[in-house]
Amino acid sequence: MLQGWVVIGVSFAYLCLLFAIAYYGDKRADQRRSLIANPFIYALSIAVYCTSWTFYGSVGRAAESGMHFLPIYLGPTLMAALWWIVLRKMVRISKVNRITSIADFISARYGKSQTLGGLVTIIAVVGIMPYISLQLKAISTTFTVLLHYPQFEVAPDLVAVPILADTALYVALVLAAFSILFGTRHIDASEHHEGMVAAIAFESVIKLLAFVAVGVFVTYGLFGGFGDLFTRAMDHPDIVRLFAVGDAAEYGGWIALTLLAMAAIICLPRQFQVSVVENVDENHIRKAVWLFPLYLLVINIFVLPIAFAGMMLFDPSEVNPDIFVLALPMANQSETLALFVFLGGLSAGTSMVIVETIALSTMVCNDLVMPVLLRIPWLGLQKLKDVSKLLLSIRRWTIVLVVFLGYLYVRLIGESFALVTIGLVSFAAAAQFAPALIGGIFWKGATQRGAMWGLSAGFVVWLYTLLLPSFARSGWLPESFIEQGLFGIELLRPYQLFGLTGLDPVTHSLIWSMMANLGCYVMVSLLTQHTAIERIQAALFVDVFRPSGEGGGSQFWRGTATVADLYALVARFVGQERAERAFSSYSQEHNVDLRTLRDADAQLVNFAERLLGGAIGAASARVMVASVAKGEIVGLQEVMEILDEASQVIAYSQKLEAKSRELEAATTELRAANERLKELDRMKDDFISTVTHELRTPLTSIRSFTEILHDNPDLEAAQREEFLSIVIRESERLTRLINQVLDLAKMESGNIRWSMAVVDVRDVIRDAVAATGQLFKDKQVNLKVTAPDQPVPLWTDGDRLMQVVINLLSNAVKFSEPGTGLVSVTLDVRASGITVSVRDNGPGIPYWAQSRIFEKFQQVGDTMTAKPQGTGLGLAICKSIVLRLGGSIWVESEPGRGAAFCFFIPARPVEDEPAEAAGRAEPGGVAE
Amino acid sequence: MTRPNRPLRIARPSGMRERLVAVFMLGLALFNPPLLAVFGKGGTVGGLPVLFLYLFVAWIGLIVLLAAIIEGHGEEGTEKPDDLVPRDGGDG
């Protein structure tokens, strides 16, 4: 039988060992040889997450609902995957801004608002109260159970015990004393408690070893391993039921618990304390990302086996599942193991209470008490010489207060709830911080009033749907409050708010409170405006990883203060020695001699404010600094300008880039246009020189012959006749040339009038043949026309079409041999249009010339040796006309075997304008 | 001529942040319905409850993935260019 004094003696020895570790840790920190500067200690300290709840409560929960104890650990595992993104940002922000608690963090983010910091503190204290009570209850219950070893009974009803005989009271007293020793030995501007962290890490090792020890004892000592245990458990219908998740509502509960635990792992004040405030190196987070989940996994592996073993070995009415962990070794006469398990439970409970009360005391002191005290003028705090002693005593009393609030809750609630259910109430309260906290570091637009409204709404709903009903269940509020709702209104029943039924109370509360919290947070943020300081803080928090983020906002300060004033102020709050050290390291870092400097610059003012912030919170620090520094932060307009300067520069340079791109594009276009113009110019020059050349040839011959006639009046009549006829012929040619040039110019400029009408193509060809008949006769060339018997109507300009045919005919006759020449004209009619071909049996056209023959002044044949036989414009004119009529013209020829000039005019409806319909032939559209 | 016999890396391998987020997503999928419902019906396999086995194996898998990602990226990386690029999703 374990004697009471043995248990108490061992417990005290253990607590003293803890204190020794903490003391050693602090000493090493003072020597700058930190004990906790390694990621394993960091990960272990985060394992303060595992409290008595985990140690005793998980088994109780597993015995009741199987795997449903697990989401509480799966949630943090999931969150750990995001730590490198979320937690690292919080750590960096806290370092830059000297944040010391979650209340400080939220208040600093939303414009250093004292009200908000106070609200967060109140929520934290009220919300964590059940959680602390859980630890007290677990420790005192297990202590009582251990004392009655080896007979264990249902733990005595706490409420029935007189206060002075209540173990929980003494547990509370001892825990409060230790927390005070650990956490409030001195005021540190950085708020690091290295010794405490080392002790917590040690406790994490102890509780893990203890739990695994009892797990191994049960699984391999009492049973033959996992397989044996589970196989035997299958015989119990009560246990087999626990192999499954359950019905649909239980899945809802599962998801809710996972989300709750995800929020809790960063929002619980003690988690914030160890993972953010006590972090000494951002890189430690990396290892913690997988070490911490691993810790959770190991400590949870044996939960289900222990729960099942307890259910098989004990009568459920005799032993509360919450103490299976302790009862199993006790029932099997393992004194030492039982004591070790008790120590494990003790370490789980004490670590939580120590860290939680230290975190809460910092919050209460900095964000609740100090702001109020500083505002009461007759206290004279503004002028007090050394405030650091006052700060310490405030914190000590806060610890006592918080622990006793927890004790009060234990007394009030008593045995009404299992451990886990009590803990979940606290989780749901801590989760209310999540929107303001996570939103605050990623969303610049979130405003102070949004955070206020969100937190308040979520807290009120939590209070109404979780905390008050728990009082009602224990008989401190009328039971009818749960059954019939507030004032008997059915819709307001706290566990079925607005008629939402079928959920367990925690899920139900989480849904409503988060809806209220998130809804208000987002809506109010969207509807309200930032003040200048909010805007600054938002940018500092969200953009903490931007290079300029390290400046700490000093660029927004335009105030002036003397160095001496600042020094005195800081010394009052953090003590002379620490102030001296901080200022001298500042002067070394920035290379300034503070003794000769009179006026502090913005950076020093800001430095002092952050230093103070570490001791009394950001909001109070601002008030204090403002009391010695004249001047205010710059106006909203200027803040906007400073903040937006960078983005403006970026936007401006982007605009410049776009402009230069546009310019480049325009230049390219211009260059292309210029090329085209040059080309046109060159073509014009070519044209003019060709035309003048063509004009000069007949002119020259006319001139020389007229000169001969003029100079030789006694020329023979026959010769004179001949010369005159040459002059006439050349003049005609000149006229023709000029006419054609004019024609072409008109056609190209689009000035020509087109008289469209339905004509019979056969008539057109007949007229053309008649017009050129004399040429054929003169040259003795035969002409053959092949055309259909029926009329061939076509919507076109008859005169122009005739001009084309005439040109082609005169062209053909020119190149035909007199006597043997044969020219044949063929009219081919199709549904799509008509094709006219003019074929001769002349010398043909060489391949190289065939593609160019329709260009202006392109004459086949050696212009040097052979006299040009035409103007060189005929075919060019033909091409222009045919194109205008929407058709095409081409030549088929083999050198030596004649040439065939063909053109095609599409049939088209009467209404069409030829210019628009170019190339858009419509078959069968011939109009009569 | 000896040449390393592996394909040339052209695109920058996705960073630690992306991979961690991917593991987070994977965890969400593993620990929630419908996958949870598939294994949450009860029954045993090899003497162990299916749900128990599934959850712990999945959990171990996640931890191994996290460790591989974290340790695979070496000790550098706190002040890498990664950090200098503003990429806060919540901006504005």
Tab-separated table of N, CA, C and O in Angstrom, chain B:
chain	number	residue	atom	x	y	z
B	1	MET	N	33.673	11.830	-73.389
B	1	MET	CA	32.666	12.760	-72.879
B	1	MET	C	31.717	12.077	-71.886
B	1	MET	O	30.960	11.181	-72.231
B	2	THR	N	31.759	12.479	-70.660
B	2	THR	CA	30.802	11.923	-69.699
B	2	THR	C	29.766	12.992	-69.377
B	2	THR	O	30.096	14.137	-69.113
B	3	ARG	N	28.554	12.543	-69.381
B	3	ARG	CA	27.473	13.488	-69.118
B	3	ARG	C	26.580	12.906	-68.047
B	3	ARG	O	26.311	11.713	-68.071
B	4	PRO	N	26.147	13.702	-67.109
B	4	PRO	CA	25.228	13.153	-66.104
B	4	PRO	C	23.983	12.611	-66.792
B	4	PRO	O	23.356	13.312	-67.605
B	5	ASN	N	23.661	11.400	-66.446
B	5	ASN	CA	22.601	10.720	-67.181
B	5	ASN	C	21.234	10.976	-66.564
B	5	ASN	O	20.503	10.065	-66.222
B	6	ARG	N	20.898	12.229	-66.410
B	6	ARG	CA	19.558	12.519	-65.900
B	6	ARG	C	19.001	13.719	-66.644
B	6	ARG	O	19.760	14.538	-67.170
B	7	PRO	N	17.667	13.786	-66.700
B	7	PRO	CA	17.090	14.862	-67.509
B	7	PRO	C	17.424	16.237	-66.948
B	7	PRO	O	17.535	16.415	-65.740
B	8	LEU	N	17.584	17.142	-67.840
B	8	LEU	CA	17.913	18.517	-67.448
B	8	LEU	C	16.709	19.126	-66.742
B	8	LEU	O	15.577	18.979	-67.167
B	9	ARG	N	16.983	19.818	-65.645
B	9	ARG	CA	15.887	20.454	-64.923
B	9	ARG	C	15.671	21.846	-65.473
B	9	ARG	O	16.538	22.697	-65.356
B	10	ILE	N	14.518	22.043	-66.045
B	10	ILE	CA	14.270	23.359	-66.616
B	10	ILE	C	13.429	24.189	-65.665
B	10	ILE	O	13.808	25.267	-65.260
B	11	ALA	N	12.288	23.621	-65.225
B	11	ALA	CA	11.426	24.370	-64.327
B	11	ALA	C	11.970	24.276	-62.915
B	11	ALA	O	12.557	23.281	-62.529
B	12	ARG	N	11.745	25.355	-62.141
B	12	ARG	CA	12.168	25.350	-60.755
B	12	ARG	C	11.297	24.336	-60.001
B	12	ARG	O	10.083	24.362	-60.097
B	13	PRO	N	11.927	23.428	-59.247
B	13	PRO	CA	11.107	22.468	-58.516
B	13	PRO	C	10.253	23.207	-57.500
B	13	PRO	O	10.696	24.177	-56.897
B	14	SER	N	9.027	22.746	-57.347
B	14	SER	CA	8.123	23.504	-56.481
B	14	SER	C	8.684	23.533	-55.066
B	14	SER	O	9.271	22.577	-54.591
B	15	GLY	N	8.475	24.638	-54.397
B	15	GLY	CA	9.140	24.882	-53.123
B	15	GLY	C	8.515	24.144	-51.959
B	15	GLY	O	7.506	23.453	-52.093
B	16	MET	N	9.169	24.325	-50.806
B	16	MET	CA	8.722	23.635	-49.608
B	16	MET	C	7.290	24.040	-49.248
B	16	MET	O	6.489	23.198	-48.858
B	17	ARG	N	7.003	25.314	-49.387
B	17	ARG	CA	5.668	25.786	-48.997
B	17	ARG	C	4.586	25.040	-49.755
B	17	ARG	O	3.633	24.542	-49.160
B	18	GLU	N	4.735	24.948	-51.069
B	18	GLU	CA	3.717	24.291	-51.877
B	18	GLU	C	3.553	22.842	-51.454
B	18	GLU	O	2.447	22.322	-51.353
B	19	ARG	N	4.680	22.192	-51.199
B	19	ARG	CA	4.604	20.775	-50.840
B	19	ARG	C	3.923	20.589	-49.492
B	19	ARG	O	3.144	19.661	-49.292
B	20	LEU	N	4.232	21.491	-48.564
B	20	LEU	CA	3.595	21.377	-47.253
B	20	LEU	C	2.091	21.572	-47.364
B	20	LEU	O	1.317	20.852	-46.738
B	21	VAL	N	1.710	22.541	-48.174
B	21	VAL	CA	0.270	22.761	-48.360
B	21	VAL	C	-0.361	21.524	-48.984
B	21	VAL	O	-1.463	21.115	-48.605
B	22	ALA	N	0.342	20.905	-49.907
B	22	ALA	CA	-0.186	19.697	-50.540
B	22	ALA	C	-0.379	18.595	-49.495
B	22	ALA	O	-1.399	17.894	-49.508
B	23	VAL	N	0.574	18.453	-48.582
B	23	VAL	CA	0.427	17.435	-47.532
B	23	VAL	C	-0.760	17.766	-46.642
B	23	VAL	O	-1.521	16.879	-46.234
B	24	PHE	N	-0.947	19.049	-46.366
B	24	PHE	CA	-2.105	19.470	-45.574
B	24	PHE	C	-3.402	19.023	-46.251
B	24	PHE	O	-4.292	18.452	-45.637
B	25	MET	N	-3.471	19.273	-47.554
B	25	MET	CA	-4.665	18.866	-48.325
B	25	MET	C	-4.859	17.355	-48.257
B	25	MET	O	-5.968	16.857	-48.075
B	26	LEU	N	-3.752	16.651	-48.413
B	26	LEU	CA	-3.811	15.191	-48.360
B	26	LEU	C	-4.361	14.758	-47.009
B	26	LEU	O	-5.232	13.876	-46.929
B	27	GLY	N	-3.879	15.392	-45.942
B	27	GLY	CA	-4.349	15.062	-44.605
B	27	GLY	C	-5.838	15.323	-44.470
B	27	GLY	O	-6.578	14.498	-43.926
B	28	LEU	N	-6.291	16.453	-45.006
B	28	LEU	CA	-7.723	16.757	-44.962
B	28	LEU	C	-8.515	15.636	-45.615
B	28	LEU	O	-9.543	15.198	-45.124
B	29	ALA	N	-8.013	15.168	-46.758
B	29	ALA	CA	-8.721	14.108	-47.486
B	29	ALA	C	-8.704	12.808	-46.687
B	29	ALA	O	-9.715	12.100	-46.613
B	30	LEU	N	-7.571	12.497	-46.076
B	30	LEU	CA	-7.434	11.202	-45.398
B	30	LEU	C	-8.284	11.132	-44.129
B	30	LEU	O	-8.851	10.086	-43.815
B	31	PHE	N	-8.349	12.248	-43.399
B	31	PHE	CA	-8.944	12.195	-42.069
B	31	PHE	C	-10.392	12.660	-42.038
B	31	PHE	O	-10.933	12.924	-40.975
B	32	ASN	N	-10.990	12.829	-43.174
B	32	ASN	CA	-12.374	13.278	-43.205
B	32	ASN	C	-13.189	12.348	-44.091
B	32	ASN	O	-12.628	11.627	-44.909
B	33	PRO	N	-14.519	12.373	-43.920
B	33	PRO	CA	-15.323	11.649	-44.885
B	33	PRO	C	-15.070	12.277	-46.246
B	33	PRO	O	-14.746	13.463	-46.291
B	34	PRO	N	-15.199	11.575	-47.343
B	34	PRO	CA	-15.699	10.204	-47.476
B	34	PRO	C	-14.645	9.108	-47.246
B	34	PRO	O	-15.043	7.968	-47.027
B	35	LEU	N	-13.370	9.434	-47.316
B	35	LEU	CA	-12.386	8.366	-47.125
B	35	LEU	C	-12.535	7.751	-45.738
B	35	LEU	O	-12.421	6.538	-45.566
B	36	LEU	N	-12.804	8.603	-44.762
B	36	LEU	CA	-12.956	8.116	-43.396
B	36	LEU	C	-14.136	7.153	-43.320
B	36	LEU	O	-14.067	6.127	-42.633
B	37	ALA	N	-15.197	7.475	-44.042
B	37	ALA	CA	-16.388	6.629	-44.001
B	37	ALA	C	-16.108	5.256	-44.597
B	37	ALA	O	-16.669	4.247	-44.189
B	38	VAL	N	-15.209	5.225	-45.585
B	38	VAL	CA	-14.876	3.934	-46.212
B	38	VAL	C	-14.294	2.994	-45.174
B	38	VAL	O	-14.613	1.801	-45.136
B	39	PHE	N	-13.448	3.550	-44.301
B	39	PHE	CA	-12.781	2.696	-43.312
B	39	PHE	C	-13.486	2.725	-41.960
B	39	PHE	O	-13.066	2.031	-41.041
B	40	GLY	N	-14.519	3.536	-41.842
B	40	GLY	CA	-15.131	3.735	-40.534
B	40	GLY	C	-16.323	2.853	-40.262
B	40	GLY	O	-17.102	3.127	-39.362
B	41	LYS	N	-16.472	1.793	-41.046
B	41	LYS	CA	-17.684	0.982	-40.886
B	41	LYS	C	-17.512	-0.090	-39.821
B	41	LYS	O	-18.415	-0.861	-39.557
B	42	GLY	N	-16.352	-0.210	-39.234
B	42	GLY	CA	-16.120	-1.270	-38.253
B	42	GLY	C	-15.441	-2.463	-38.889
B	42	GLY	O	-14.998	-2.409	-40.033
B	43	GLY	N	-15.330	-3.548	-38.132
B	43	GLY	CA	-14.681	-4.743	-38.635
B	43	GLY	C	-13.193	-4.751	-38.330
B	43	GLY	O	-12.629	-3.764	-37.872
B	44	THR	N	-12.567	-5.875	-38.576
B	44	THR	CA	-11.140	-5.996	-38.276
B	44	THR	C	-10.408	-6.559	-39.479
B	44	THR	O	-11.011	-7.176	-40.355
B	45	VAL	N	-9.116	-6.325	-39.489
B	45	VAL	CA	-8.281	-6.980	-40.486
B	45	VAL	C	-7.012	-7.437	-39.758
B	45	VAL	O	-6.357	-6.652	-39.061
B	46	GLY	N	-6.703	-8.708	-39.870
B	46	GLY	CA	-5.533	-9.265	-39.182
B	46	GLY	C	-5.614	-9.085	-37.679
B	46	GLY	O	-4.598	-8.909	-37.019
B	47	GLY	N	-6.819	-9.093	-37.123
B	47	GLY	CA	-6.967	-8.992	-35.678
B	47	GLY	C	-7.046	-7.566	-35.163
B	47	GLY	O	-7.318	-7.340	-33.997
B	48	LEU	N	-6.762	-6.565	-36.025
B	48	LEU	CA	-6.827	-5.166	-35.586
B	48	LEU	C	-8.043	-4.488	-36.199
B	48	LEU	O	-8.411	-4.787	-37.338
B	49	PRO	N	-8.667	-3.580	-35.457
B	49	PRO	CA	-9.793	-2.841	-36.034
B	49	PRO	C	-9.330	-2.058	-37.265
B	49	PRO	O	-8.265	-1.426	-37.240
B	50	VAL	N	-10.151	-2.133	-38.323
B	50	VAL	CA	-9.778	-1.480	-39.587
B	50	VAL	C	-9.555	0.010	-39.383
B	50	VAL	O	-8.560	0.576	-39.840
B	51	LEU	N	-10.476	0.654	-38.645
B	51	LEU	CA	-10.408	2.102	-38.470
B	51	LEU	C	-9.111	2.502	-37.741
B	51	LEU	O	-8.410	3.421	-38.148
B	52	PHE	N	-8.820	1.758	-36.665
B	52	PHE	CA	-7.598	1.998	-35.892
B	52	PHE	C	-6.376	1.893	-36.789
B	52	PHE	O	-5.513	2.784	-36.859
B	53	LEU	N	-6.328	0.790	-37.539
B	53	LEU	CA	-5.180	0.538	-38.416
B	53	LEU	C	-5.059	1.651	-39.467
B	53	LEU	O	-3.991	2.226	-39.677
B	54	TYR	N	-6.184	1.969	-40.095
B	54	TYR	CA	-6.165	2.960	-41.170
B	54	TYR	C	-5.668	4.318	-40.663
B	54	TYR	O	-4.772	4.936	-41.253
B	55	LEU	N	-6.261	4.771	-39.560
B	55	LEU	CA	-5.918	6.108	-39.081
B	55	LEU	C	-4.446	6.210	-38.707
B	55	LEU	O	-3.767	7.177	-39.051
B	56	PHE	N	-3.928	5.184	-38.041
B	56	PHE	CA	-2.542	5.289	-37.607
B	56	PHE	C	-1.564	5.145	-38.777
B	56	PHE	O	-0.536	5.824	-38.817
B	57	VAL	N	-1.917	4.264	-39.727
B	57	VAL	CA	-1.031	4.134	-40.892
B	57	VAL	C	-1.024	5.443	-41.690
B	57	VAL	O	0.035	5.940	-42.093
B	58	ALA	N	-2.213	6.017	-41.883
B	58	ALA	CA	-2.291	7.284	-42.618
B	58	ALA	C	-1.512	8.375	-41.880
B	58	ALA	O	-0.802	9.185	-42.493
B	59	TRP	N	-1.624	8.361	-40.583
B	59	TRP	CA	-0.964	9.367	-39.752
B	59	TRP	C	0.560	9.242	-39.877
B	59	TRP	O	1.274	10.224	-40.120
B	60	ILE	N	1.026	8.004	-39.755
B	60	ILE	CA	2.473	7.784	-39.910
B	60	ILE	C	2.928	8.244	-41.296
B	60	ILE	O	3.952	8.907	-41.445
B	61	GLY	N	2.100	7.902	-42.300
B	61	GLY	CA	2.446	8.307	-43.669
B	61	GLY	C	2.606	9.810	-43.780
B	61	GLY	O	3.578	10.313	-44.366
B	62	LEU	N	1.672	10.541	-43.174
B	62	LEU	CA	1.737	12.008	-43.226
B	62	LEU	C	3.022	12.517	-42.568
B	62	LEU	O	3.697	13.402	-43.097
B	63	ILE	N	3.335	11.929	-41.401
B	63	ILE	CA	4.518	12.406	-40.675
B	63	ILE	C	5.784	12.132	-41.495
B	63	ILE	O	6.676	12.986	-41.588
B	64	VAL	N	5.823	10.944	-42.131
B	64	VAL	CA	6.992	10.622	-42.958
B	64	VAL	C	7.116	11.620	-44.098
B	64	VAL	O	8.198	12.141	-44.397
B	65	LEU	N	5.964	11.957	-44.712
B	65	LEU	CA	5.983	12.940	-45.810
B	65	LEU	C	6.503	14.290	-45.319
B	65	LEU	O	7.358	14.915	-45.954
B	66	LEU	N	5.975	14.724	-44.185
B	66	LEU	CA	6.397	16.021	-43.639
B	66	LEU	C	7.898	16.015	-43.369
B	66	LEU	O	8.617	16.954	-43.734
B	67	ALA	N	8.365	14.929	-42.740
B	67	ALA	CA	9.790	14.860	-42.425
B	67	ALA	C	10.617	14.877	-43.698
B	67	ALA	O	11.641	15.565	-43.788
B	68	ALA	N	10.154	14.135	-44.713
B	68	ALA	CA	10.912	14.077	-45.967
B	68	ALA	C	10.994	15.455	-46.602
B	68	ALA	O	12.044	15.873	-47.093
B	69	ILE	N	9.876	16.181	-46.588
B	69	ILE	CA	9.862	17.517	-47.209
B	69	ILE	C	10.781	18.468	-46.436
B	69	ILE	O	11.616	19.162	-47.015
B	70	ILE	N	10.610	18.469	-45.118
B	70	ILE	CA	11.391	19.406	-44.296
B	70	ILE	C	12.889	19.082	-44.367
B	70	ILE	O	13.720	19.951	-44.634
B	71	GLU	N	13.222	17.819	-44.146
B	71	GLU	CA	14.637	17.480	-44.102
B	71	GLU	C	15.252	17.494	-45.501
B	71	GLU	O	16.447	17.671	-45.662
B	72	GLY	N	14.398	17.285	-46.513
B	72	GLY	CA	14.897	17.291	-47.899
B	72	GLY	C	15.317	18.667	-48.370
B	72	GLY	O	16.031	18.814	-49.356
B	73	HIS	N	14.852	19.699	-47.637
B	73	HIS	CA	15.175	21.056	-48.081
B	73	HIS	C	16.380	21.642	-47.358
B	73	HIS	O	16.648	22.821	-47.486
B	74	GLY	N	17.040	20.822	-46.554
B	74	GLY	CA	18.278	21.293	-45.937
B	74	GLY	C	18.029	22.360	-44.889
B	74	GLY	O	16.903	22.758	-44.626
B	75	GLU	N	19.105	22.858	-44.313
B	75	GLU	CA	18.970	23.817	-43.224
B	75	GLU	C	18.832	25.246	-43.723
B	75	GLU	O	18.424	26.119	-42.999
B	76	GLU	N	19.232	25.461	-44.960
B	76	GLU	CA	19.134	26.825	-45.485
B	76	GLU	C	17.656	27.123	-45.693
B	76	GLU	O	16.810	26.277	-45.451
B	77	GLY	N	17.361	28.305	-46.154
B	77	GLY	CA	15.979	28.536	-46.534
B	77	GLY	C	15.211	29.538	-45.685
B	77	GLY	O	14.112	29.875	-46.026
B	78	THR	N	15.792	30.007	-44.597
B	78	THR	CA	15.026	30.986	-43.833
B	78	THR	C	14.981	32.319	-44.565
B	78	THR	O	13.952	32.964	-44.639
B	79	GLU	N	16.106	32.690	-45.121
B	79	GLU	CA	16.153	34.003	-45.768
B	79	GLU	C	16.380	33.872	-47.264
B	79	GLU	O	17.082	34.645	-47.874
B	80	LYS	N	15.813	32.825	-47.812
B	80	LYS	CA	15.979	32.611	-49.262
B	80	LYS	C	15.071	33.574	-50.016
B	80	LYS	O	14.157	34.143	-49.443
B	81	PRO	N	15.307	33.711	-51.319
B	81	PRO	CA	14.487	34.609	-52.125
B	81	PRO	C	12.996	34.318	-51.938
B	81	PRO	O	12.176	35.202	-52.041
B	82	ASP	N	12.710	33.057	-51.661
B	82	ASP	CA	11.363	32.637	-51.300
B	82	ASP	C	10.658	33.658	-50.423
B	82	ASP	O	9.500	33.964	-50.586
B	83	ASP	N	11.437	34.192	-49.487
B	83	ASP	CA	10.851	35.053	-48.467
B	83	ASP	C	10.690	36.484	-48.935
B	83	ASP	O	9.929	37.237	-48.367
B	84	LEU	N	11.467	36.825	-49.947
B	84	LEU	CA	11.463	38.232	-50.334
B	84	LEU	C	10.337	38.540	-51.291
B	84	LEU	O	10.014	39.677	-51.515
B	85	VAL	N	9.729	37.487	-51.826
B	85	VAL	CA	8.643	37.711	-52.754
B	85	VAL	C	7.359	37.873	-51.959
B	85	VAL	O	6.976	36.988	-51.221
B	86	PRO	N	6.712	39.008	-52.054
B	86	PRO	CA	5.452	39.158	-51.338
B	86	PRO	C	4.410	38.240	-51.955
B	86	PRO	O	4.207	38.246	-53.167
B	87	ARG	N	3.817	37.439	-51.165
B	87	ARG	CA	2.831	36.504	-51.732
B	87	ARG	C	1.775	36.204	-50.705
B	87	ARG	O	1.400	35.087	-50.482
B	88	ASP	N	1.361	37.194	-50.005
B	88	ASP	CA	0.364	36.948	-48.981
B	88	ASP	C	-1.002	36.918	-49.622
B	88	ASP	O	-1.459	37.885	-50.170
B	89	GLY	N	-1.576	35.769	-49.536
B	89	GLY	CA	-2.848	35.558	-50.211
B	89	GLY	C	-3.909	36.551	-49.808
B	89	GLY	O	-4.770	36.891	-50.584
B	90	GLY	N	-3.843	37.022	-48.604
B	90	GLY	CA	-4.933	37.847	-48.098
B	90	GLY	C	-4.809	39.316	-48.427
B	90	GLY	O	-5.622	40.097	-47.982
B	91	ASP	N	-3.799	39.682	-49.155
B	91	ASP	CA	-3.615	41.100	-49.460
B	91	ASP	C	-4.866	41.725	-50.032
B	91	ASP	O	-5.449	41.206	-50.960
B	92	GLY	N	-5.178	42.917	-49.540
B	92	GLY	CA	-6.298	43.648	-50.113
B	92	GLY	C	-7.582	42.981	-49.694
B	92	GLY	O	-8.616	43.347	-50.008
